[in-house]
Tab-separated table of C-alpha atoms and ligand atoms in Angstrom:
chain	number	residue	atom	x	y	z
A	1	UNK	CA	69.570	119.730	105.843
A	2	UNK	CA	66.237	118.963	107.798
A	3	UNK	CA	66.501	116.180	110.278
A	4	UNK	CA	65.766	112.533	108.604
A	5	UNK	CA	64.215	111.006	112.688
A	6	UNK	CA	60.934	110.773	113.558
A	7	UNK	CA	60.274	113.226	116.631
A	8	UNK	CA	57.148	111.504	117.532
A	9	UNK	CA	58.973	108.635	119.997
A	10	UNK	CA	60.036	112.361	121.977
A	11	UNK	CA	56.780	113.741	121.557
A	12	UNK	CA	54.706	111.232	122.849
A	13	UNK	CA	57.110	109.301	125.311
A	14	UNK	CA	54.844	107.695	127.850
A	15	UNK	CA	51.765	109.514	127.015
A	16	UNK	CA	48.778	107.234	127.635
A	17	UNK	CA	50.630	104.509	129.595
A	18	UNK	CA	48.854	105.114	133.050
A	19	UNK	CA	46.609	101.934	133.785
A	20	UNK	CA	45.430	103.130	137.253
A	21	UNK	CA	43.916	106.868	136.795
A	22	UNK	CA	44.435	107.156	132.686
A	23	UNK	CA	46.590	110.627	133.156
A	24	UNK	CA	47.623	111.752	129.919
A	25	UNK	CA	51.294	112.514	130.689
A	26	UNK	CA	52.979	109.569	132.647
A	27	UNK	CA	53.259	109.933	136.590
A	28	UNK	CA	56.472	110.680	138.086
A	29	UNK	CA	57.689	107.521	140.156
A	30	UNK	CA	59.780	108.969	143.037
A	31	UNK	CA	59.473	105.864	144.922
A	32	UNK	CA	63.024	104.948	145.871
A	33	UNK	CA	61.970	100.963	145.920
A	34	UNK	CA	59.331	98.684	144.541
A	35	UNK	CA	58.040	95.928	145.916
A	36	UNK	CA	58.787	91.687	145.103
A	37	UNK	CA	55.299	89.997	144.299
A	38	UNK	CA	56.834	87.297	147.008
A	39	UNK	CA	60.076	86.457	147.926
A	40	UNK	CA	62.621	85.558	144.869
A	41	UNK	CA	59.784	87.598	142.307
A	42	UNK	CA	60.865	91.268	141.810
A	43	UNK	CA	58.822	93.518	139.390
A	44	UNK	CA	60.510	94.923	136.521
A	45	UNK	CA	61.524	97.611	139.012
A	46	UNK	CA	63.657	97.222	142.622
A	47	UNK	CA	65.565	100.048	143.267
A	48	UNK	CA	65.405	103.450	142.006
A	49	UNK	CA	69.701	103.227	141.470
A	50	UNK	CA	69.224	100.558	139.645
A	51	UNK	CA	66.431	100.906	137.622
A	52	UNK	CA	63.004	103.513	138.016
A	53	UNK	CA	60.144	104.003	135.117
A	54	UNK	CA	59.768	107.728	135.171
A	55	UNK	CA	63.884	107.556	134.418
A	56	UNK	CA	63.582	104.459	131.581
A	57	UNK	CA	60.558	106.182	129.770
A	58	UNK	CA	63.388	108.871	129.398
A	59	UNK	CA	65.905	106.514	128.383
A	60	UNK	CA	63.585	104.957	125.663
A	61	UNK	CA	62.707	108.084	123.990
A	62	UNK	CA	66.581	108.977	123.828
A	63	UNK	CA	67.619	106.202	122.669
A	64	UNK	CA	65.302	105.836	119.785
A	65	UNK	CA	65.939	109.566	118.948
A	66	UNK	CA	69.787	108.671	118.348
A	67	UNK	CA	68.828	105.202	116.770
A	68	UNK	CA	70.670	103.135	119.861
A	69	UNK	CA	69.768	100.099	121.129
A	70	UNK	CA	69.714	101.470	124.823
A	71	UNK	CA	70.371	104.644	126.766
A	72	UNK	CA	71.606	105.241	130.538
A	73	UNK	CA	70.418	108.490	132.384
A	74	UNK	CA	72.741	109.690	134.637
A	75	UNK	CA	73.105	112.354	136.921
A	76	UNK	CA	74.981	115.248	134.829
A	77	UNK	CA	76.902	114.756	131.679
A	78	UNK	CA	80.171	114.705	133.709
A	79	UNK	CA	78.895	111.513	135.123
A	80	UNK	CA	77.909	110.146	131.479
A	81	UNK	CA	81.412	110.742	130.592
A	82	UNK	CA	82.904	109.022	133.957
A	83	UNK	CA	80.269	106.360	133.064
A	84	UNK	CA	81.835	105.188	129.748
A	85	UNK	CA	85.318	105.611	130.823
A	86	UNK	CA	84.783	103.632	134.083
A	87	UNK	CA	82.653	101.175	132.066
A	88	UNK	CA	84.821	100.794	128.612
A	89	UNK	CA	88.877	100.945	130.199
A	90	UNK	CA	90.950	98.756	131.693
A	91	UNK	CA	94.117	100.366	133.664
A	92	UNK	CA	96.972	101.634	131.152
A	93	UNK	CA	94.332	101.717	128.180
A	94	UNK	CA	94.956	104.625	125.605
A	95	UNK	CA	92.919	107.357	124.697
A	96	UNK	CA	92.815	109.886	122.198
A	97	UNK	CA	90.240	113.131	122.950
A	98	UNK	CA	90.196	116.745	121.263
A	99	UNK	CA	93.023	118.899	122.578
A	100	UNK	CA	89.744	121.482	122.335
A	101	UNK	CA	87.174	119.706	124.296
A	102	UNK	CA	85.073	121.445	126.612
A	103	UNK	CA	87.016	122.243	129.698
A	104	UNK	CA	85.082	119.997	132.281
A	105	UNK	CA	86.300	116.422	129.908
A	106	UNK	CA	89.487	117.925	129.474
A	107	UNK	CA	90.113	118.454	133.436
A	108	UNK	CA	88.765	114.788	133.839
A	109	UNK	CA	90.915	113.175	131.155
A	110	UNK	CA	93.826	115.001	132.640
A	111	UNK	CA	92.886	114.117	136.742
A	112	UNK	CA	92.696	110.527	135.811
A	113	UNK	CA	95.632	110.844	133.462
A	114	UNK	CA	97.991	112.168	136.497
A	115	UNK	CA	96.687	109.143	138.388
A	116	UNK	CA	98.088	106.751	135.832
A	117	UNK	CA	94.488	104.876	135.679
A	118	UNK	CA	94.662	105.227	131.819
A	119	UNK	CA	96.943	107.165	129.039
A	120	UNK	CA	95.002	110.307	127.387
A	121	UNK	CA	96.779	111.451	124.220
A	122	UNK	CA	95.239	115.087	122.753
A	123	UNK	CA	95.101	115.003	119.402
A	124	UNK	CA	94.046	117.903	116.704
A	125	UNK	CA	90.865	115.920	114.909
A	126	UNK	CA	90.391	118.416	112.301
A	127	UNK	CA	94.225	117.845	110.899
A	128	UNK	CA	95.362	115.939	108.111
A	129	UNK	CA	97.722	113.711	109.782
A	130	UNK	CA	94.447	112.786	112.517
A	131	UNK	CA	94.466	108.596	110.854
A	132	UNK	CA	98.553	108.003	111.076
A	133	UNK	CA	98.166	109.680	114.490
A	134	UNK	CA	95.511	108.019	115.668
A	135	UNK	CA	97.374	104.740	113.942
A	136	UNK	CA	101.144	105.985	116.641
A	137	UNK	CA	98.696	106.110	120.059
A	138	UNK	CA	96.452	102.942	119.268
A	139	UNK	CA	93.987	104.161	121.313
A	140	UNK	CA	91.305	101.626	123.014
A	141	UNK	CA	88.957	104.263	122.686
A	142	UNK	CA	88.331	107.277	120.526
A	143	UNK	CA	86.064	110.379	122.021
A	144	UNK	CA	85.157	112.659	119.490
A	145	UNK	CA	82.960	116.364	120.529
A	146	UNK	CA	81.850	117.682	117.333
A	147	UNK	CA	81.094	120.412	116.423
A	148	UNK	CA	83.740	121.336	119.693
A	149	UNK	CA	83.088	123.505	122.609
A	150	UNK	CA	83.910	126.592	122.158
A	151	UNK	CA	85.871	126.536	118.970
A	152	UNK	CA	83.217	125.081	116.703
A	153	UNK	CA	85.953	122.749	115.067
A	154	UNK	CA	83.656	120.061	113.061
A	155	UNK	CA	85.661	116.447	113.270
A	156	UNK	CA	85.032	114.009	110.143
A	157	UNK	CA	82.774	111.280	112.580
A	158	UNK	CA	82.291	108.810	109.148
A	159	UNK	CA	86.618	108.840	108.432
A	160	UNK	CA	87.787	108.969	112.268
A	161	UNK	CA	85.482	105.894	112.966
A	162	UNK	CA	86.351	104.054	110.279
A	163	UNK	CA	90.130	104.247	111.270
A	164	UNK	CA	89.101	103.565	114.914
A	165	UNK	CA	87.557	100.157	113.623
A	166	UNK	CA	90.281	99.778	112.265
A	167	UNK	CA	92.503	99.870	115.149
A	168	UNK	CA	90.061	97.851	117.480
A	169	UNK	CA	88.817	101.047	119.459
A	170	UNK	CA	85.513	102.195	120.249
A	171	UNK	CA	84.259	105.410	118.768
A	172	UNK	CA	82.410	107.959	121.400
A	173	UNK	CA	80.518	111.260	120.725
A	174	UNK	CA	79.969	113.963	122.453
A	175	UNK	CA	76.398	114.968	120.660
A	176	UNK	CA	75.728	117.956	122.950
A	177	UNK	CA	75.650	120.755	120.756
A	178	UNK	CA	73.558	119.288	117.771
A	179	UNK	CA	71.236	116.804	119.564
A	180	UNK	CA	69.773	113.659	117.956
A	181	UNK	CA	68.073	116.507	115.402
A	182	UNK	CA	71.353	117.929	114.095
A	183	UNK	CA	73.170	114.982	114.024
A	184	UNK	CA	73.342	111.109	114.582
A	185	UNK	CA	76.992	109.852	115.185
A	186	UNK	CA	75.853	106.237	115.438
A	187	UNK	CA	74.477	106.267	111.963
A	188	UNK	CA	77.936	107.434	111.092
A	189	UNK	CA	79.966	104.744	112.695
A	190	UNK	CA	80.358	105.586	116.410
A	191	UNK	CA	79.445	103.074	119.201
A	192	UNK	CA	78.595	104.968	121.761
A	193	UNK	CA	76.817	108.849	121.995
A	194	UNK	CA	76.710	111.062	124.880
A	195	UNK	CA	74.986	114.335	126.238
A	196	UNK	CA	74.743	116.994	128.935
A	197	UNK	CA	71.412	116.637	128.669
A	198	UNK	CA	71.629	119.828	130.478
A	199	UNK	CA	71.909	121.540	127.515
A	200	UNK	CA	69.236	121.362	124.576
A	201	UNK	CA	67.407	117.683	125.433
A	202	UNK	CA	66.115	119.227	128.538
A	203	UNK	CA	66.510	122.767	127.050
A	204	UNK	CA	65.063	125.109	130.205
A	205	UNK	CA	68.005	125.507	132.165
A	206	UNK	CA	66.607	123.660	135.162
A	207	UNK	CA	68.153	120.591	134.869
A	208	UNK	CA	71.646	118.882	135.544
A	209	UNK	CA	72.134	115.703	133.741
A	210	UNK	CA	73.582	113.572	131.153
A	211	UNK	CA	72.914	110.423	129.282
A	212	UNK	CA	75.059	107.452	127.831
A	213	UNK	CA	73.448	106.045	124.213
A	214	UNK	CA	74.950	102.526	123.145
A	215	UNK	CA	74.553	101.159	119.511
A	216	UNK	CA	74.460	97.716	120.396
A	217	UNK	CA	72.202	95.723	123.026
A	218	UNK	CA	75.719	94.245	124.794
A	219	UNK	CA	76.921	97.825	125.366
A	220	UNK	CA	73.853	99.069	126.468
A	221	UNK	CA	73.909	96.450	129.156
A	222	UNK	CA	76.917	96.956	130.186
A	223	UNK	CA	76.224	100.617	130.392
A	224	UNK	CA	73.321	100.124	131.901
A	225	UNK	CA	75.180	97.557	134.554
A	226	UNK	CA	77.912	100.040	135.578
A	227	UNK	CA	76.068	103.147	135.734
A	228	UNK	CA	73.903	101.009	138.903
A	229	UNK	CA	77.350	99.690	140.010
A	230	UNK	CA	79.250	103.296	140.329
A	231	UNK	CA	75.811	104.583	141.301
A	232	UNK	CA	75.932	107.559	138.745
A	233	UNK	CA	72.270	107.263	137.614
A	234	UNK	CA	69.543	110.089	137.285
A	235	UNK	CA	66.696	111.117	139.931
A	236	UNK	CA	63.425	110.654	138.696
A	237	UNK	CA	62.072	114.170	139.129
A	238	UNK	CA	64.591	115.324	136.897
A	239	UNK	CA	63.453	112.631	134.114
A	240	UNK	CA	60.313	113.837	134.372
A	241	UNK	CA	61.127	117.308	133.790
A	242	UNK	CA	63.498	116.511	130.858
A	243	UNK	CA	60.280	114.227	129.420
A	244	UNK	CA	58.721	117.573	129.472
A	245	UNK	CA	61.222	119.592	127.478
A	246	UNK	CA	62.282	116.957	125.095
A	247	UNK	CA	58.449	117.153	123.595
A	248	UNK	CA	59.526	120.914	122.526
A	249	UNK	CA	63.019	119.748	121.144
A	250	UNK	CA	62.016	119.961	117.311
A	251	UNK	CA	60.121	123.121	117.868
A	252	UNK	CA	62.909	125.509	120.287
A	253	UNK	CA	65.675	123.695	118.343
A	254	UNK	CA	64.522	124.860	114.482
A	255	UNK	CA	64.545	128.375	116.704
A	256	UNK	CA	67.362	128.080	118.484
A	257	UNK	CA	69.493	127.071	114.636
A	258	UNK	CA	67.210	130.418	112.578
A	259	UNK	CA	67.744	132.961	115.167
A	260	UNK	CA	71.893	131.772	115.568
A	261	UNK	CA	72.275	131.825	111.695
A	262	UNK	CA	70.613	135.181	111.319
A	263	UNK	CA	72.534	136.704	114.214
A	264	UNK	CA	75.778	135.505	112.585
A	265	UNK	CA	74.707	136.657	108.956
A	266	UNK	CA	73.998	140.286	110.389
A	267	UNK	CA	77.395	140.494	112.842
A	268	UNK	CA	80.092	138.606	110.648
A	269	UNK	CA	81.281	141.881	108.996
A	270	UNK	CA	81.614	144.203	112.337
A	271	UNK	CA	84.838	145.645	112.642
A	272	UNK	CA	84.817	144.746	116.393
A	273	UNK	CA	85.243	140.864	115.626
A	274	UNK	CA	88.664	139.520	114.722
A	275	UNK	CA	87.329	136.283	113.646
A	276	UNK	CA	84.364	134.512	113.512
A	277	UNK	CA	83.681	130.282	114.404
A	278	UNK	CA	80.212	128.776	113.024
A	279	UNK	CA	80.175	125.904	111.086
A	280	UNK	CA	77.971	127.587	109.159
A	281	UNK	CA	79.595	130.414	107.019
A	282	UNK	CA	81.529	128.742	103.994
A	283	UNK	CA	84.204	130.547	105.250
A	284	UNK	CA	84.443	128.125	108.474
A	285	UNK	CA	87.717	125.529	107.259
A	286	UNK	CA	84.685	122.460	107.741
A	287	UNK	CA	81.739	123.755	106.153
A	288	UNK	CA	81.396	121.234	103.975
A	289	UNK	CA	81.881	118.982	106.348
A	290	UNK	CA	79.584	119.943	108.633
A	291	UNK	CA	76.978	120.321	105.844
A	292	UNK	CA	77.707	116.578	104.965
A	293	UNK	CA	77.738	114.951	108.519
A	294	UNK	CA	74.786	117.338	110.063
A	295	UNK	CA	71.413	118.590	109.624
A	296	UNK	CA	71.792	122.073	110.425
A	297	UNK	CA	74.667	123.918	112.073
A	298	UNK	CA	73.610	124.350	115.257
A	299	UNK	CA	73.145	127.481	117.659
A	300	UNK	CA	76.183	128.042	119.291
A	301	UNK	CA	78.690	130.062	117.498
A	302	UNK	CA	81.840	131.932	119.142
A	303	UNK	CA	83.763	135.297	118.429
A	304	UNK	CA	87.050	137.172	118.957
A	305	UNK	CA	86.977	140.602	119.335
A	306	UNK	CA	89.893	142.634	118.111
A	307	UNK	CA	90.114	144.497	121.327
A	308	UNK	CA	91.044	141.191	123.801
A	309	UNK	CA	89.801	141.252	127.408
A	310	UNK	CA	88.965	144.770	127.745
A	311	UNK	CA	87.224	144.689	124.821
A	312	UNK	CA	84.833	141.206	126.315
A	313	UNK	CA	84.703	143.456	129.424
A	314	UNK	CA	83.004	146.806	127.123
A	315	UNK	CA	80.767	143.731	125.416
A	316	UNK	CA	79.564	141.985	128.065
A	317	UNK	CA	79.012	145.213	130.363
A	318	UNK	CA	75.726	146.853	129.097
A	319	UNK	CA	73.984	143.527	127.524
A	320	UNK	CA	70.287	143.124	127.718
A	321	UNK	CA	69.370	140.021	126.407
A	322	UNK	CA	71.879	137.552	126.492
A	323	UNK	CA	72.922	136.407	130.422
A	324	UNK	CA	76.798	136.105	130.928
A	325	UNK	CA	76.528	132.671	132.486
A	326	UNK	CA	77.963	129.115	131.975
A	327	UNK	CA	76.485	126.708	129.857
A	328	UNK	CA	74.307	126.310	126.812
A	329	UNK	CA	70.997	124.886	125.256
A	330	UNK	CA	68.093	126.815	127.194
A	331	UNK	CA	65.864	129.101	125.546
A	332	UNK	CA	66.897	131.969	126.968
A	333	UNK	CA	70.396	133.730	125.035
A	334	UNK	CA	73.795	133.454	126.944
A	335	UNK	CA	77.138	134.599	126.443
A	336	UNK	CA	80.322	132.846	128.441
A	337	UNK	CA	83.919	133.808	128.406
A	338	UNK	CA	85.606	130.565	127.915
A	339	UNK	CA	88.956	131.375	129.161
A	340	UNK	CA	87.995	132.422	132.725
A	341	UNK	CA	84.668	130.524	132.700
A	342	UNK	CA	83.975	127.211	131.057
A	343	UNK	CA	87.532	126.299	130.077
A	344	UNK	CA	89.175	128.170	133.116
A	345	UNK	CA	90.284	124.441	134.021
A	346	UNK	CA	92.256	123.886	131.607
A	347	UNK	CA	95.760	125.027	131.544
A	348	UNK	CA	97.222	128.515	129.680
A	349	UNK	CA	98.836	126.142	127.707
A	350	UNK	CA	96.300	123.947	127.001
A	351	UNK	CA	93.923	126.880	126.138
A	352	UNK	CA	96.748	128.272	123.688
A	353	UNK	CA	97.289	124.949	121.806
A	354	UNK	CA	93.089	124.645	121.915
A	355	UNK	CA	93.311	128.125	120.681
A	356	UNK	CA	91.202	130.075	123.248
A	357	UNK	CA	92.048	133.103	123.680
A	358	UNK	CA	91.216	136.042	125.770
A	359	UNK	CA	89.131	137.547	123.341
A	360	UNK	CA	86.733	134.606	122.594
A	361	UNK	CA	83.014	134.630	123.903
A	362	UNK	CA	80.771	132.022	123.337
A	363	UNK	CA	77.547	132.700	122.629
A	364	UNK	CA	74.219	130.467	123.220
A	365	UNK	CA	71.505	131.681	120.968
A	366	UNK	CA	68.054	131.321	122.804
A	367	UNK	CA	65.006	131.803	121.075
A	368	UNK	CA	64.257	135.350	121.434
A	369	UNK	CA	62.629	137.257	118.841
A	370	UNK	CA	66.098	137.585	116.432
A	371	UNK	CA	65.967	141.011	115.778
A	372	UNK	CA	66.092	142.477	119.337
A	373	UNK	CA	69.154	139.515	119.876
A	374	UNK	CA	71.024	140.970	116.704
A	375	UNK	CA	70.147	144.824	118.395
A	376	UNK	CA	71.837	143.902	122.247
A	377	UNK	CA	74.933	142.125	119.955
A	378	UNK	CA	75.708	145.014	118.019
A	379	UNK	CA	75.229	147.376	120.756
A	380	UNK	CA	77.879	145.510	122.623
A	381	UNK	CA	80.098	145.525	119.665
A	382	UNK	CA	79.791	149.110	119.336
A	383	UNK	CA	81.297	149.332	122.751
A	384	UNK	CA	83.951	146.734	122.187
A	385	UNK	CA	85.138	149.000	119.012
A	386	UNK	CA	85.282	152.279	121.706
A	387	UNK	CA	87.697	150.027	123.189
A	388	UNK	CA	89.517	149.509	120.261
A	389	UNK	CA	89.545	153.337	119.059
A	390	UNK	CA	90.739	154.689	122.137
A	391	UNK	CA	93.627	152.355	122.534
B	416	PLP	N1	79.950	117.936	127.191
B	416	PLP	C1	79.849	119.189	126.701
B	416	PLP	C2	80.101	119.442	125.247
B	416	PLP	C3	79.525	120.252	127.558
B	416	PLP	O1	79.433	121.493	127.064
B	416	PLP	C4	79.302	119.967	128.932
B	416	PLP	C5	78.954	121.049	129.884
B	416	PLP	O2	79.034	122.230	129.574
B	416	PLP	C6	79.425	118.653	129.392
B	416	PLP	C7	79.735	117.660	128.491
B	416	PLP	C8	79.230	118.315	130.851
B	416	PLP	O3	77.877	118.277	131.155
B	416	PLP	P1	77.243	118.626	132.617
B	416	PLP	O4	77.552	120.069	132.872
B	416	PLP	O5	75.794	118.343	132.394
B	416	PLP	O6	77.876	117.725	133.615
């Protein structure tokens, strides 16, 4: 299940490039504009919007880990999803996304649905009917977010892409929860890859932003082109800092994936939890799936707890190590409530057909020394089950 890329374009991205002072790790270029050798002669560089080398070292090293032909940083993954929409659609185009989606695509889908700009059809990826279904909305594009935030659903990338080629629409994937290490949709027929890079790439928590990976040159120009139109590209000090933490990314993510396995192994059997999503117990409906499409299962892994709301309340009241808090990724060890936190856009209807309920926490497994992680988890468990017992 190890990862079959070479980590080394990551590792040394822009090391050893600097001509002028021969610093080791490339300089940050804040420089908002560049100047033209004479008039009519730019540089390879202009204008920081449109282009900037601190943000296309970035880009590089991305792109090669997801084997694209190009990447586009932008700002935050919100804006890498805007970017592809704005980019890919013409008005009244179709498409079909994951009725389970994290809650941030699925309020953007929605807001630009209820503007009539294009059709969004949410569709269950993980049923058997997904190809005839896919075949009734003839989508023009086909987003995919597998595994899914924060239901852990795993969607068959190699089938759904094939049926999408099929149809004549383009195949996107949201990649943030496995990165380029645990999985690489491109190789499995998608066109187009994109991340918060918010989450693991940059991996410290002290970074907003997102990035758009195209499998072909054409795409990656036009990616490239509308990201500078729409003005939705990255800042160059937060390049350089996610330059810095994608050198780490093989190292905290073969942490992040052994700590979130062993914490599941040791809680799966509590009393306190209802049910239990992670791709990664055969007992999870697409575990062979996952174990055919990935290289690893990830670190992100969500429970329900028996005793509903006032049971998340006993759990989350009293932890130690893991930081109720949006989000995902970073080393340290979060837990979110999905229903009044990430997903708290989406509608109580939406959330029932998604299936999140309000007994689900998400958890983000940092890499803390496991045993302490599994000791603040159980802890709160044992005062979820109070909750339970004196109902
Ligand atoms: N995609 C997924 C799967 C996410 O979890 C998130 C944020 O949580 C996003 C996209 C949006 O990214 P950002 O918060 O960087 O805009």
């Amino acid at each position: 299940m190890s990862s079959p890329i070479s980590v080394t374009p990551a590792i040394r991205a822009g090391l050893d490039s600097d001509q002028q002072f021969g610093s080791v790790v490339p300089p940050l270029y804040l420089s908002t504009n560049f100047t033209f050798r004479e008039l009519g002669s730019p540089r390879e560089f202009d204008y920081t919007r449109s282009g900037n080398p601190t943000r296309a070292c970035l880009a590089d090293a991305i792109a090669h880990l997801e084997g694209g032909a190009g990447a586009t940083i932008t700002a935050t993954g919100m804006g890498a999803i805007t970017l592809v929409l704005l980019a890919q659609l013409q008005p009244g185009d179709r498409v079909a996304y994951p009725h389970d989606c994290y809650g941030g695509s699925w309020r953007l889908f929605e807001e630009l649905r209820a503007r009539h700009h294009f059709e969004f059809f949410p569709v269950d990826f993980t049923a058997p009917n997904v190809h005839e279904e896919l075949g009734h909305i003839r989508p023009k594009l086909v987003w995919i977010e597998s595994p899914s935030n924060p239901l852990l659903r795993i969607t068959d990338i190699r089938t759904v892409s094939a049926t999408a080629k099929r149809l004549g629409a383009t195949v996107v994937v949201d990649n943030t929860f496995l990165t380029p290490l645990g999985q690489l949709p491109l190789a499995l027929g998608a066109d187009v890859v994109v991340h918060s890079v918010t989450k693991y790439l940059n991996g410290h928590s002290d970074v907003v932003q997102g990035a758009v990976i195209a499998k072909t040159v054409r795409l990656a120009e036009q990616l490239d082109y509308w990201a500078n139109v729409l003005g939705l590209t990255a800042s160059p000090i937060d390049s350089h800092l996610v330059l810095r933490g994608l050198r780490t990314l093989e190292l905290r993510f073969a942490r992040h994936q052994a700590n979130a396995q062993q914490l599941v192994d040791a809680i799966a059997s509590h009393p306190a939890i209802a049910k239990m999503h992670f791709p990664g117990l055969s007992t999870h409906p697409e575990h062979s799936l996952a174990q055919s499409q990935q290289h690893g299962f990830g670190a992100v892994f969500s429970i329900e707890l028996r005793g509903g709301e006032a049971a998340v309340q006993a759990f989350t009241q009293g932890l130690q190590l893991f930081s109720l808090a949006e989000s995902l990724g970073g080393t340290e060890s979060l837990v979110a409530h999905p229903a009044t936190m990430t997903h708290a856009s989406m509608t109580p209807e939406a959330q029932a057909t998604a299936g999140i309920t309000p007994g689900l926490l998400r958890f983000s497994v940092g890499i803390d020394p496991v045993h302490e992680l599994i000791a603040d988890v159980r802890n709160g468990l044992a005062r979820a089950d109070e909750v339970v017992a004196a109902v």
